[in-house]
Short mmCIF file of N, CA and C in Angstrom, two decimals:
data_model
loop_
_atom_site.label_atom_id
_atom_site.label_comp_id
_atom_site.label_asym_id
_atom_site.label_seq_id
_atom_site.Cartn_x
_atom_site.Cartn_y
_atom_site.Cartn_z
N UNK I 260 -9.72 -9.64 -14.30
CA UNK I 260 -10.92 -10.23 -13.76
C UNK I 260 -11.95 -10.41 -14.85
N UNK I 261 -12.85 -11.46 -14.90
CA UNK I 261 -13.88 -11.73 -16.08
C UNK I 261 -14.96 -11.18 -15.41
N UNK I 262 -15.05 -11.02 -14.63
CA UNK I 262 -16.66 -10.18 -13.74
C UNK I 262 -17.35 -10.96 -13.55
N UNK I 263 -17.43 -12.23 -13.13
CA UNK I 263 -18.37 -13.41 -13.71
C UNK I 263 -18.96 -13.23 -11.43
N UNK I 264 -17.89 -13.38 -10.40
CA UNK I 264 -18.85 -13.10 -9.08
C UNK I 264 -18.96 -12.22 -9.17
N UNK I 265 -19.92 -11.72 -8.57
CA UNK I 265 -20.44 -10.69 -7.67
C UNK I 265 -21.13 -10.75 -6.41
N UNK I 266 -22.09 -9.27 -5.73
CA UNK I 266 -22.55 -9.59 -5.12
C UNK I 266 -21.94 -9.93 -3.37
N UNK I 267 -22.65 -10.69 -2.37
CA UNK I 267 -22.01 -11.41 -1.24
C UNK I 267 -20.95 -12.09 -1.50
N UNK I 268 -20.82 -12.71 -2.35
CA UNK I 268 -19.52 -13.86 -2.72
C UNK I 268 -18.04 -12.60 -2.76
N UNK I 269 -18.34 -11.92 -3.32
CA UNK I 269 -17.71 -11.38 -4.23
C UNK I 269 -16.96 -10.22 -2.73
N UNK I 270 -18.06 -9.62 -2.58
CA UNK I 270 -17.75 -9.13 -0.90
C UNK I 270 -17.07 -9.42 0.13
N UNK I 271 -17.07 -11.00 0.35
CA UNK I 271 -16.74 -11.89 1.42
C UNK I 271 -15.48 -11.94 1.04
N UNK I 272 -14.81 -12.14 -0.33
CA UNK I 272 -13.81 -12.78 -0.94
C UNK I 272 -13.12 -11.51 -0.24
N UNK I 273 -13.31 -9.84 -0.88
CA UNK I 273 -12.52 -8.87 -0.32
C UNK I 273 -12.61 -8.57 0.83
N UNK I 274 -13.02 -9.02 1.67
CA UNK I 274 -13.48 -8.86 3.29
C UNK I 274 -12.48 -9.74 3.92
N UNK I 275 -12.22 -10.96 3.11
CA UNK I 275 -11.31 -12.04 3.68
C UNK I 275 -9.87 -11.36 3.62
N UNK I 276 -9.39 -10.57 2.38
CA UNK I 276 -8.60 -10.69 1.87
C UNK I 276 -7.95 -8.83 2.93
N UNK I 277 -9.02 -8.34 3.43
CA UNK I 277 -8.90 -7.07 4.01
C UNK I 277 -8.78 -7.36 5.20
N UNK I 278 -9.38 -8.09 6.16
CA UNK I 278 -9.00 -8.96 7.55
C UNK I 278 -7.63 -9.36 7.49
N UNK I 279 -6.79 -9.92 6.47
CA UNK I 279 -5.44 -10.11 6.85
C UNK I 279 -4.92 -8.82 6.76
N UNK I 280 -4.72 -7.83 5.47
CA UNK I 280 -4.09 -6.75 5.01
C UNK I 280 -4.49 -5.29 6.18
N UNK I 281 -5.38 -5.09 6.50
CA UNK I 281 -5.43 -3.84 7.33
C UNK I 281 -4.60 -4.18 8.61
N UNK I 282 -4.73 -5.58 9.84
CA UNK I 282 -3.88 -5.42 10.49
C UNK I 282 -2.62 -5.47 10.50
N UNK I 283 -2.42 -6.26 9.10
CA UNK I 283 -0.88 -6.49 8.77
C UNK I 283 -0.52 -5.04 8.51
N UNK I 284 -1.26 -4.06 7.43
CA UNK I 284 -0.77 -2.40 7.37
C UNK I 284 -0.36 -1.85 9.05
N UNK I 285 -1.40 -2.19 10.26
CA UNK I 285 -0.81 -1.65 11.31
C UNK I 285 0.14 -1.72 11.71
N UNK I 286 0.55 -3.15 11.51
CA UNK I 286 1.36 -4.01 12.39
C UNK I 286 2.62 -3.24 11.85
N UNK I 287 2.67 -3.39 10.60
CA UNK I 287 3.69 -3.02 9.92
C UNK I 287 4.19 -1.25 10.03
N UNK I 288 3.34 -0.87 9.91
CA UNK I 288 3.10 1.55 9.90
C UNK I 288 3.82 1.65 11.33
N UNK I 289 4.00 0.36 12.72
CA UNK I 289 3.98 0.75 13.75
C UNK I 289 5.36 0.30 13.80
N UNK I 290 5.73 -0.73 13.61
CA UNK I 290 7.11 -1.38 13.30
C UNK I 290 8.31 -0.71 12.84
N UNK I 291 7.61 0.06 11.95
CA UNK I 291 8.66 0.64 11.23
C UNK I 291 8.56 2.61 11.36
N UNK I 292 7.51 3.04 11.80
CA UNK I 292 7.52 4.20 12.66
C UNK I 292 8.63 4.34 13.84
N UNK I 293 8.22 3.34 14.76
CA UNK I 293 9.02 3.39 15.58
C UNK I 293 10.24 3.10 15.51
N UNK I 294 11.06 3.01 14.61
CA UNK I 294 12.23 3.10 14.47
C UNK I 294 13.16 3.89 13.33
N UNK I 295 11.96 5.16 13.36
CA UNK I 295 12.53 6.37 12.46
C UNK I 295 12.10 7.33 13.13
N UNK I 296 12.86 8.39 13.85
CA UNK I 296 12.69 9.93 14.59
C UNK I 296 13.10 10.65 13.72
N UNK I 297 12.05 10.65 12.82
CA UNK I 297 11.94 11.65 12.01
C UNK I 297 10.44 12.34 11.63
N UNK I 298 10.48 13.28 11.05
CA UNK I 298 9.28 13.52 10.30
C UNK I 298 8.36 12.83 9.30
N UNK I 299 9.39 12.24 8.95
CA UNK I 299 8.34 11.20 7.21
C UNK I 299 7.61 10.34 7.82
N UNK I 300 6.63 9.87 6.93
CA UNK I 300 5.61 9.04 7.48
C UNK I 300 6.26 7.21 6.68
N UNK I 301 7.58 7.19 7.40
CA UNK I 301 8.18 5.71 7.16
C UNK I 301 7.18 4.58 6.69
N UNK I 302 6.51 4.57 7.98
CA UNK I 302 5.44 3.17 8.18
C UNK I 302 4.39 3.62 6.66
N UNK I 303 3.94 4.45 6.71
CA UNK I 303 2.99 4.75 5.69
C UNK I 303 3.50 4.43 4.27
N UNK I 304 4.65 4.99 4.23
CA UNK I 304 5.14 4.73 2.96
C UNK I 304 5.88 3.49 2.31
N UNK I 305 6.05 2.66 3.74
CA UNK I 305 6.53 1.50 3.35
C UNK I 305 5.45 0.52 3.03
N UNK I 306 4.32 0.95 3.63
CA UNK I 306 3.32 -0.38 3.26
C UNK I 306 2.46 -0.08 2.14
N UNK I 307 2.46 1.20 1.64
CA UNK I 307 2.18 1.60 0.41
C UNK I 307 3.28 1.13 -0.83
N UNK I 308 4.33 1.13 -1.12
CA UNK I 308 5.18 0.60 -1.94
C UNK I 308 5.45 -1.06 -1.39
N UNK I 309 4.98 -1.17 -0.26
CA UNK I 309 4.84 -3.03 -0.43
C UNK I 309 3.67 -3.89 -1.09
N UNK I 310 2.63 -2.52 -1.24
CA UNK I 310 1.49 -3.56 -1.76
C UNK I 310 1.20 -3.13 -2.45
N UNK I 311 1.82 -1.74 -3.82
CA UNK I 311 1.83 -1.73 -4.86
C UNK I 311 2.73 -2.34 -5.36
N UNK I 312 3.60 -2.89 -5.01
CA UNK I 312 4.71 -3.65 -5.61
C UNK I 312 3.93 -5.47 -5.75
N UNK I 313 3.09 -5.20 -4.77
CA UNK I 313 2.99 -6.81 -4.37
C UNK I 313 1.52 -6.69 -5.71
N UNK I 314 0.73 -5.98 -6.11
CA UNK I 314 -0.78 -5.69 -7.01
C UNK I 314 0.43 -5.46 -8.19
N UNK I 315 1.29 -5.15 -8.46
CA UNK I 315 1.52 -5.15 -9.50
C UNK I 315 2.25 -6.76 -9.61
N UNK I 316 3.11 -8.00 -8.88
CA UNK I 316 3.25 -8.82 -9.24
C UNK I 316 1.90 -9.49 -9.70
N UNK I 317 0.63 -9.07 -8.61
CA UNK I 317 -0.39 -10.26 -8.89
C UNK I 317 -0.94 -9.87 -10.52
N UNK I 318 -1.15 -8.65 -10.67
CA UNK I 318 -1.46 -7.94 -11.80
C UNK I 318 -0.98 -8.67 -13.54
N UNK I 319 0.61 -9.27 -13.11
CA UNK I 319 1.13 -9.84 -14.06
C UNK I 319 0.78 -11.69 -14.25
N UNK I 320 0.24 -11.86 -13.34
CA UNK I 320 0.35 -13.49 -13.03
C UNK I 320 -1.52 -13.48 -13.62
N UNK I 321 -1.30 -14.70 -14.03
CA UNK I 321 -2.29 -15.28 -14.59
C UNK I 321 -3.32 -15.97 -13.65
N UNK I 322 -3.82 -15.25 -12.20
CA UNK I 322 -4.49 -15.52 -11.28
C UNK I 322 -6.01 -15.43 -11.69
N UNK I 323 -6.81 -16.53 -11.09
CA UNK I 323 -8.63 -15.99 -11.10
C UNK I 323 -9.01 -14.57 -10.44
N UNK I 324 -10.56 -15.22 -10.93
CA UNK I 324 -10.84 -14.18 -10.30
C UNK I 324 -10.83 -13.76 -8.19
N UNK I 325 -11.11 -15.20 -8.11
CA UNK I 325 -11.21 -15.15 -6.74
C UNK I 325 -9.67 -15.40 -6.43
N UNK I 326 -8.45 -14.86 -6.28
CA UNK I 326 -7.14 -15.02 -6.29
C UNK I 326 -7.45 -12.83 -6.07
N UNK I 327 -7.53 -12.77 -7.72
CA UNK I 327 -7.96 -11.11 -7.72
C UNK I 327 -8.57 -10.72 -6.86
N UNK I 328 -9.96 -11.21 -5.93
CA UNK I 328 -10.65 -10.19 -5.68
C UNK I 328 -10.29 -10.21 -4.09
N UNK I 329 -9.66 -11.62 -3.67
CA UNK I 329 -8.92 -11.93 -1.99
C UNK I 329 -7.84 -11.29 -1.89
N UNK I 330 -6.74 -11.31 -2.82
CA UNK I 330 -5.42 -10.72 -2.82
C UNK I 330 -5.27 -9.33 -3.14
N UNK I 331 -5.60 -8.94 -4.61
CA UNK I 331 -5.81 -7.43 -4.99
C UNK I 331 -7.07 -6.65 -4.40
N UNK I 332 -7.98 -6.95 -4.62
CA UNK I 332 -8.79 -5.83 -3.78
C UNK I 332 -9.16 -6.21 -2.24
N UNK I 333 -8.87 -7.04 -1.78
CA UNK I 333 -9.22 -7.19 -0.63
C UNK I 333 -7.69 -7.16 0.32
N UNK I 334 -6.84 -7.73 0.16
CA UNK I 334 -5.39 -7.49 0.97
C UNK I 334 -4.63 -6.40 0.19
N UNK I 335 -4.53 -6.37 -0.82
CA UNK I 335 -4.01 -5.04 -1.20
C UNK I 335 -4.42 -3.67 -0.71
N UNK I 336 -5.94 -3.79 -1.11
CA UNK I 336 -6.38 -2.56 -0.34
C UNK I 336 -6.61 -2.41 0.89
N UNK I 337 -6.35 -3.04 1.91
CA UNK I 337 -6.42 -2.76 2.88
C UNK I 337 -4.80 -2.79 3.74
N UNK I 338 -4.22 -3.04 3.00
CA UNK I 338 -2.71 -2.95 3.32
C UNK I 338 -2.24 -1.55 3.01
N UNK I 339 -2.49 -1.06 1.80
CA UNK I 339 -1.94 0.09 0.98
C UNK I 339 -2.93 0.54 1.76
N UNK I 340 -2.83 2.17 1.89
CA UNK I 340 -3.74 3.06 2.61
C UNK I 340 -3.63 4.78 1.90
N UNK I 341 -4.68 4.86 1.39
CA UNK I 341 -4.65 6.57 0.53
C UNK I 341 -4.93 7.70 1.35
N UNK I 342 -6.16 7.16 2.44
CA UNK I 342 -6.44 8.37 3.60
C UNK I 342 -5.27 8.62 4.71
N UNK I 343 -4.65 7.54 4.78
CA UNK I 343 -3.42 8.07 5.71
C UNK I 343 -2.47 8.77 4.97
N UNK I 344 -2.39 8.53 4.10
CA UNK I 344 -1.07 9.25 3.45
C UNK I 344 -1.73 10.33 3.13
N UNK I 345 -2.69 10.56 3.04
CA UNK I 345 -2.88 12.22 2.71
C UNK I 345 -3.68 12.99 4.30
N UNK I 346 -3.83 12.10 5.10
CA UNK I 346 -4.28 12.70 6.24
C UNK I 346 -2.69 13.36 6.84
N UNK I 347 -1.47 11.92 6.63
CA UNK I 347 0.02 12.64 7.04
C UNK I 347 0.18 13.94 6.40
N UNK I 348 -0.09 13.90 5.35
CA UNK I 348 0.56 14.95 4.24
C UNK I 348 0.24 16.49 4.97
N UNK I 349 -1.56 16.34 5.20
CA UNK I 349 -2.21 17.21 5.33
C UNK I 349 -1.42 17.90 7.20
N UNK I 350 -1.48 16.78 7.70
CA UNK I 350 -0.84 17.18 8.97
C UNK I 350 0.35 17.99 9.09
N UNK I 351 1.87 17.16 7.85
CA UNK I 351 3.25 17.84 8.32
C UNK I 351 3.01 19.12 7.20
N UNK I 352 1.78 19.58 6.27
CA UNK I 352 1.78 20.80 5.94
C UNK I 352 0.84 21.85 7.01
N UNK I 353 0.49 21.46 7.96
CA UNK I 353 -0.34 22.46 9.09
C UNK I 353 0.54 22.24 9.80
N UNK I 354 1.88 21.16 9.96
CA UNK I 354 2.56 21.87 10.90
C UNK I 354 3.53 22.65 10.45
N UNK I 355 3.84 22.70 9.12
CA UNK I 355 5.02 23.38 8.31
C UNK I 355 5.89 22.98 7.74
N UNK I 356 5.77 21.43 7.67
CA UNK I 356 7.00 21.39 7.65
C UNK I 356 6.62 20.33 5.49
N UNK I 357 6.65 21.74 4.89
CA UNK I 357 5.83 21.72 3.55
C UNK I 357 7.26 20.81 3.07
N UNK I 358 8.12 20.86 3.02
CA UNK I 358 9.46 20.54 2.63
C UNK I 358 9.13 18.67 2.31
N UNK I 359 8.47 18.67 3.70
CA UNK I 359 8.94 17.07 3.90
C UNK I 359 7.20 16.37 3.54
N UNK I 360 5.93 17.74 3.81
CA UNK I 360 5.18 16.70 3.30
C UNK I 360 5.15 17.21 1.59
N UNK I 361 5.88 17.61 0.76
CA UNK I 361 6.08 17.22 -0.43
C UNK I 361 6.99 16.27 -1.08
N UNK I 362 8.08 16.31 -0.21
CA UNK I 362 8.61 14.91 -0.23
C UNK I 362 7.83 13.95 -0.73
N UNK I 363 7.31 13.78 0.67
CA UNK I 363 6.07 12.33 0.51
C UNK I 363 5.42 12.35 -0.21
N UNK I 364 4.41 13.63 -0.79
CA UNK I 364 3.45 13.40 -1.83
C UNK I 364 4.60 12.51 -3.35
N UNK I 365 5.65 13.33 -3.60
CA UNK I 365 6.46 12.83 -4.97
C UNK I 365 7.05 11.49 -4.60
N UNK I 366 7.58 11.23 -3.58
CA UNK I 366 8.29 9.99 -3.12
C UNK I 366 7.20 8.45 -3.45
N UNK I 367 5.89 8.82 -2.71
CA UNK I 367 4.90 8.14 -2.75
C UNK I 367 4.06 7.91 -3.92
N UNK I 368 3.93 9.09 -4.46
CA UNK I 368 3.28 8.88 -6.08
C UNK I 368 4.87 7.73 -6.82
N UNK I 369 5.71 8.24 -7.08
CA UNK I 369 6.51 7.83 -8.25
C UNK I 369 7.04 6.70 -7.24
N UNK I 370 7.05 6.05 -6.14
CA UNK I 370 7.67 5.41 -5.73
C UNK I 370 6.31 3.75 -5.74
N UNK I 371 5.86 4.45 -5.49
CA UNK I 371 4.34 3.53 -5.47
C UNK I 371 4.14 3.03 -7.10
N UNK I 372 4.12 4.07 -8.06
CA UNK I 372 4.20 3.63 -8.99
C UNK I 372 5.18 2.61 -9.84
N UNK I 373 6.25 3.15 -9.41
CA UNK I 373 7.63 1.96 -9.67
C UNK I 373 7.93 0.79 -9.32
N UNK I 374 7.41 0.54 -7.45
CA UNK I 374 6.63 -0.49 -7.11
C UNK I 374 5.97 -1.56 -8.00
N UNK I 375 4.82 -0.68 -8.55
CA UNK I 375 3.95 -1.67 -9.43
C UNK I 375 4.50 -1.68 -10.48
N UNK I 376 5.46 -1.38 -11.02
CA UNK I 376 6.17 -1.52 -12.25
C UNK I 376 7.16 -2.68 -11.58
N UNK I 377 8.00 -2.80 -10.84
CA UNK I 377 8.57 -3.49 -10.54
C UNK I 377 8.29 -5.03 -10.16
N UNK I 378 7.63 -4.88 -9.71
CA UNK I 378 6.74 -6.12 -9.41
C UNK I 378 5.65 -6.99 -10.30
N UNK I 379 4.98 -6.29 -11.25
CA UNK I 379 4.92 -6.38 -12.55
C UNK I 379 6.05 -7.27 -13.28
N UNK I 380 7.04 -6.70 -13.22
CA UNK I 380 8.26 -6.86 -14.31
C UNK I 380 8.84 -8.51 -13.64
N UNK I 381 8.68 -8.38 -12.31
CA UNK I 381 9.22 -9.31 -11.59
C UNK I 381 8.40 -10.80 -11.79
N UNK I 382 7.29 -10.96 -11.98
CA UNK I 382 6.12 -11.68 -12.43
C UNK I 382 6.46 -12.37 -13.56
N UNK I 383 6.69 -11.31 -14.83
CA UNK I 383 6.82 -11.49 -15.59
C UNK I 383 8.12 -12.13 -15.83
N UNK I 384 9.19 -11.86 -15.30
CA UNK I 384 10.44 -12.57 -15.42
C UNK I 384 10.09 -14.24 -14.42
N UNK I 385 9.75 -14.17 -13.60
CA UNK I 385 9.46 -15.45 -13.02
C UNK I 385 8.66 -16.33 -13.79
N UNK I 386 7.70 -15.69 -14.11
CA UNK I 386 6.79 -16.90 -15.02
C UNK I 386 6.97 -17.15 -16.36
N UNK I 387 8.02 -16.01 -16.84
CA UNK I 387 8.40 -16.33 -18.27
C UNK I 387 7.74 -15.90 -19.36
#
């Protein structure tokens, strides 16, 4: 980003870009919850490694700023979610079950991260 908006503009752009990405995170956490009887927080962790995967393609691409501030901070962040995943975490360790919310903490750090490595890399092979 060159920093050049700010301000309302600049606001609106991530506001736009968070109106698609937070209900799409629901839509998605609920989709895919419900079809895992298990303990892990599926939905959570899938839309977290979809939209670090997806900030690390934009990350590589030669996008503006207003591309950056609609897509990466505004649909990214509101797709990817940090308080749920540590509100889960915090939950399956008060209920005990420490096993599985450490899982998630390592799964989610290094998996999230690889994500954006991946997607990154993927950018970069597409655009050459």
């Amino acid at each position: 980003m060159t920093g050049t908006l700010s301000g309302p503009l600049a606001a609106l752009l991530v506001a736009a870009g968070g109106a698609v990405g937070a209900p799409l995170r629901y839509l998605t956490d609920r989709f895919i919850q419900a079809r895992h009887d298990t303990l892990f927080p599926w939905g959570t962790f899938t839309v977290n490694l979809l939209g670090s995967a997806l900030l690390g393609f934009l990350a590589a691409l030669p996008v503006g700023e207003v591309m950056s501030l609609a897509l990466g901070a505004g649909f990214c962040g509101a797709l990817t979610t940090y308080s749920t995943f540590s509100y889960e975490t915090l939950r399956l360790v008060q209920d005990g079950a420490r096993f599985v919310a450490a899982a998630n903490v390592v799964a989610s750090v290094a998996g999230g991260l690889g994500a954006g490595v991946c997607g990154f890399l993927l950018a970069r092979a597409v655009t050459g």
